[in-house]
Coordinates of C-alpha atoms and ligand atoms in Angstrom, one line a residue:
M1 CA 106.3 117.6 73.6
N2 CA 106.9 114.2 74.7
T3 CA 107.7 113.6 78.5
I4 CA 108.2 111.2 81.0
L5 CA 107.5 112.0 85.1
L6 CA 109.5 110.3 87.1
G7 CA 109.6 110.4 91.1
P8 CA 108.8 108.3 94.1
P9 CA 104.7 107.4 94.8
G10 CA 103.2 110.9 96.3
A11 CA 105.6 113.2 94.3
G12 CA 102.7 114.5 92.9
K13 CA 102.9 113.1 89.2
G14 CA 99.4 112.5 88.6
T15 CA 98.0 115.9 89.9
L16 CA 100.7 117.7 87.9
A17 CA 99.7 115.4 84.8
A18 CA 96.1 116.4 84.7
M19 CA 97.2 120.1 84.9
L20 CA 99.6 119.5 82.0
K21 CA 96.9 117.7 80.2
D22 CA 94.5 120.7 80.5
N23 CA 97.0 123.1 79.7
F24 CA 98.9 121.7 76.8
G25 CA 96.3 119.0 75.5
V26 CA 99.0 116.6 75.5
L27 CA 97.7 112.6 76.0
H28 CA 98.4 111.6 79.7
I29 CA 99.4 108.0 79.9
S30 CA 99.3 106.6 83.4
T31 CA 100.0 103.0 83.9
G32 CA 98.7 102.9 87.2
D33 CA 95.4 104.2 86.2
L34 CA 95.4 101.5 83.0
L35 CA 95.8 98.8 86.0
R36 CA 93.1 100.2 88.2
E37 CA 90.8 100.5 85.0
E38 CA 91.5 96.7 84.2
M39 CA 91.1 95.7 87.9
K40 CA 87.4 97.5 88.1
G41 CA 86.5 95.0 85.2
G42 CA 87.0 92.1 87.4
T43 CA 88.2 89.9 85.0
D44 CA 90.7 87.0 85.6
F45 CA 93.5 89.3 84.1
G46 CA 92.2 92.0 86.5
K47 CA 92.2 89.7 89.5
E48 CA 95.7 88.7 88.8
I49 CA 96.9 92.4 88.3
K50 CA 95.2 93.4 91.6
K51 CA 97.4 90.9 93.5
Y52 CA 100.4 93.0 92.9
V53 CA 98.9 96.5 92.9
D54 CA 97.2 96.0 96.5
S55 CA 100.2 95.1 97.9
G56 CA 102.4 97.4 96.8
A57 CA 104.6 95.0 94.4
L58 CA 105.1 96.0 90.8
V59 CA 103.0 94.2 87.9
P60 CA 105.2 92.1 85.9
D61 CA 107.0 94.2 83.0
E62 CA 105.6 92.4 80.3
I63 CA 102.3 93.4 80.9
V64 CA 102.9 97.2 81.6
I65 CA 105.0 97.3 78.3
K66 CA 102.2 95.9 76.2
M67 CA 99.9 98.4 77.5
I68 CA 102.2 101.3 76.6
E69 CA 102.9 100.1 73.3
N70 CA 99.2 99.9 72.7
K71 CA 98.5 103.4 73.8
L72 CA 101.4 105.3 72.0
S73 CA 101.1 103.5 68.7
H74 CA 97.9 105.7 68.0
K75 CA 99.9 109.1 67.0
D76 CA 96.7 110.6 65.7
K77 CA 95.2 110.2 69.2
S78 CA 98.2 112.8 70.7
P79 CA 99.2 115.1 68.1
K80 CA 100.4 117.4 71.0
G81 CA 102.6 114.8 72.2
Y82 CA 102.3 112.5 75.4
M83 CA 103.2 112.5 79.0
L84 CA 103.9 109.2 80.6
D85 CA 103.2 108.8 84.5
G86 CA 104.3 106.0 86.4
F87 CA 106.3 104.7 83.6
P88 CA 108.9 103.2 82.9
R89 CA 109.5 101.9 86.5
T90 CA 112.2 99.5 86.1
E91 CA 115.4 99.3 83.9
V92 CA 114.1 96.8 81.7
Q93 CA 111.0 98.9 81.2
A94 CA 113.3 102.0 80.3
K95 CA 115.3 99.8 77.7
D96 CA 111.9 98.5 76.1
L97 CA 110.5 102.2 76.0
D98 CA 113.4 103.3 74.0
R99 CA 112.9 100.7 71.7
I100 CA 109.2 101.5 71.4
L101 CA 109.9 105.3 70.9
K102 CA 112.5 104.1 68.1
K103 CA 110.2 102.1 66.2
I104 CA 107.3 104.7 66.2
D105 CA 109.7 107.7 65.9
R106 CA 108.3 109.7 69.0
P107 CA 111.5 110.2 71.3
I108 CA 111.0 111.9 74.6
D109 CA 112.0 115.7 75.1
F110 CA 112.8 115.0 78.7
A111 CA 112.2 113.5 81.6
L112 CA 110.8 115.7 84.7
Y113 CA 112.0 114.0 88.0
M114 CA 110.0 115.0 91.0
E115 CA 112.0 114.6 94.1
A116 CA 110.1 114.5 97.5
S117 CA 110.6 114.2 100.9
L118 CA 109.1 111.2 103.2
P119 CA 107.4 113.2 105.6
V120 CA 105.5 114.9 102.6
I121 CA 104.9 111.8 100.8
L122 CA 103.0 110.2 103.8
Q123 CA 100.9 113.0 104.4
R124 CA 100.2 113.5 100.9
L125 CA 99.3 109.6 100.1
T126 CA 97.0 108.5 103.3
G127 CA 94.9 111.6 102.8
R128 CA 94.6 110.9 99.0
R129 CA 90.9 110.3 97.7
V130 CA 90.3 109.4 94.3
C131 CA 86.9 109.8 92.3
R132 CA 85.8 106.1 91.3
K133 CA 84.2 107.4 88.2
C134 CA 86.8 109.7 86.5
G135 CA 89.8 109.1 88.6
A136 CA 90.2 112.9 90.0
I137 CA 92.8 113.3 92.6
S138 CA 91.6 115.3 95.7
H139 CA 93.2 115.3 99.2
I140 CA 91.3 115.6 102.3
K141 CA 93.3 118.3 103.8
N142 CA 95.4 119.8 100.9
R143 CA 92.5 120.2 98.3
P144 CA 89.1 119.0 99.9
S145 CA 86.3 118.3 97.4
K146 CA 83.5 120.7 98.2
R147 CA 81.1 118.2 99.3
P148 CA 82.9 115.4 101.7
G149 CA 83.3 112.0 99.7
I150 CA 81.8 113.5 96.5
C151 CA 84.1 114.3 93.1
D152 CA 83.9 118.1 92.2
H153 CA 84.4 117.2 88.6
C154 CA 81.5 114.7 87.9
D155 CA 79.6 114.0 91.4
G156 CA 81.1 110.6 91.5
E157 CA 82.3 108.9 94.8
L158 CA 85.8 109.6 96.1
Y159 CA 87.2 106.4 97.7
Q160 CA 90.8 105.8 99.4
R161 CA 93.0 103.4 97.2
P162 CA 93.7 100.2 99.1
D163 CA 97.4 100.6 98.6
D164 CA 97.4 104.2 100.2
T165 CA 97.5 102.7 103.8
E166 CA 100.8 103.7 106.2
E167 CA 102.0 99.7 105.7
T168 CA 101.5 99.4 102.0
I169 CA 103.1 102.9 101.1
L170 CA 106.2 102.1 103.1
N171 CA 106.5 98.7 100.9
R172 CA 106.0 100.8 97.7
M173 CA 108.9 103.0 99.0
Q174 CA 111.2 100.4 98.8
V175 CA 110.3 99.0 95.8
Y176 CA 110.8 102.5 94.4
A177 CA 114.4 102.8 96.2
E178 CA 115.2 99.5 94.7
K179 CA 113.6 99.3 91.3
T180 CA 113.0 102.7 90.0
A181 CA 115.4 105.3 91.4
P182 CA 118.3 103.7 89.5
I183 CA 116.5 104.5 86.3
V184 CA 116.8 108.4 87.1
D185 CA 120.3 108.0 86.2
Y186 CA 119.5 106.3 82.7
Y187 CA 117.9 109.8 81.7
A188 CA 120.7 111.7 83.4
K189 CA 123.4 110.0 80.9
Q190 CA 121.0 110.7 77.8
D191 CA 121.5 114.2 79.3
K192 CA 117.5 114.4 79.3
L193 CA 116.8 114.9 83.0
E194 CA 115.3 117.8 84.6
T195 CA 114.8 117.7 88.4
V196 CA 112.1 119.6 90.5
S197 CA 111.2 119.8 93.9
G198 CA 107.9 117.9 94.0
D199 CA 107.5 119.2 97.8
E200 CA 106.5 122.6 96.1
E201 CA 102.7 123.5 95.3
T202 CA 101.5 122.2 92.1
E203 CA 101.0 125.6 90.6
E204 CA 104.9 126.3 91.0
L205 CA 105.5 123.1 89.3
L206 CA 103.1 124.2 86.4
K207 CA 105.0 127.5 85.9
T208 CA 108.6 125.7 85.9
V209 CA 107.4 123.1 83.3
T210 CA 105.9 125.7 81.2
K211 CA 109.1 127.3 80.8
I212 CA 110.9 124.2 80.0
W213 CA 108.3 123.4 77.5
N214 CA 108.2 126.9 75.7
D215 CA 112.0 127.5 75.9
G216 CA 112.7 123.4 75.0
H217 CA 114.5 121.5 77.3
Q218 CA 118.3 122.1 75.8
S219 CA 118.0 126.1 75.7
Y220 CA 115.9 126.0 79.1
K221 CA 119.3 124.1 80.7
A222 CA 121.7 126.7 79.2
K223 CA 119.7 129.7 80.4
S224 CA 119.6 128.1 84.0
A225 CA 123.4 127.5 83.8
E226 CA 123.6 131.2 83.1
R227 CA 121.7 132.3 85.9
N228 CA 123.7 130.0 88.5
Ligands
LIG1 P1 101.8 105.6 92.6 O1 102.8 106.8 91.6 O2 101.1 106.8 93.5 O3 102.4 104.6 93.3 P2 100.6 104.5 90.4 O4 99.2 104.8 89.9 O5 101.6 105.1 89.4 O6 100.8 105.3 92.0 O7 100.9 102.9 90.5 C1 100.3 102.2 91.4 C2 100.6 100.5 91.3 O8 100.4 100.1 89.9 C3 102.1 100.4 91.7 O9 102.4 100.4 93.3 C4 102.1 99.2 90.8 O10 101.6 97.9 91.7 C5 101.5 99.2 89.5 N1 102.1 99.9 88.4 C6 101.9 101.3 88.1 N2 102.9 101.4 87.0 C7 103.7 100.2 86.8 C8 104.6 100.0 86.1 N3 105.2 100.7 85.2 N4 105.2 98.9 86.4 C9 104.8 98.0 87.3 N5 104.0 98.2 88.0 C10 103.0 99.4 87.9
LIG2 ZN1 85.0 112.3 89.3

């Protein structure tokens, strides 16, 4: 199954993606994670990227597109499919993705759009903590780690992303509204969109996605139409 996770920062894309990866064995490709990995290295390239990421601006399209193309080209590494998280984020990226997917013959089955309200987003992002070592996501109130500041999975150190401050979050929301929100329609027009509420608990969302996954998107849609 090949999918795209769409939605504002804090909609819960990363948390849901981690669960889907565990349950379905698909390859989780997060451009945010790839960029943070690059920044960790402290290379000139990493430093250039950091300027954008820390301020909440988008990294130039060419950079992220190249990263995605590299990752998707190895089909043998993801026989169960792929899940794109945080990509595409602009119309240019969405169109380029279609070009890449056509070339490698791995079309998406559906795009999952996770809507979320601003208060929920702010609460989630300001309390979010990320493991420096393995990237696992926790939350100081919603999903606290057993020992404060220490990752449950690998004992790594938990930290707050520099772009998870209130000011930068508002900046990211504005960038989202301007550049990313319009591509939701791009997938609706291709009849590939499924919308869920990101305000819901991840466990509930996991059930919904599992249904879509098992039924196939088109028959899931037909069934929900009958129910309504
Ligand atoms: P979130 O979904 O919480 O905003 P991400 O980890 O997906 O977090 O992204 C963090 C930052 O990485 C973004 O604010 C942006 O600077 C950069 N980034 C991630 N994906 C992309 C992308 N597809 N295009 C441009 N910049 C990106
Ligand atoms: Zn960890």
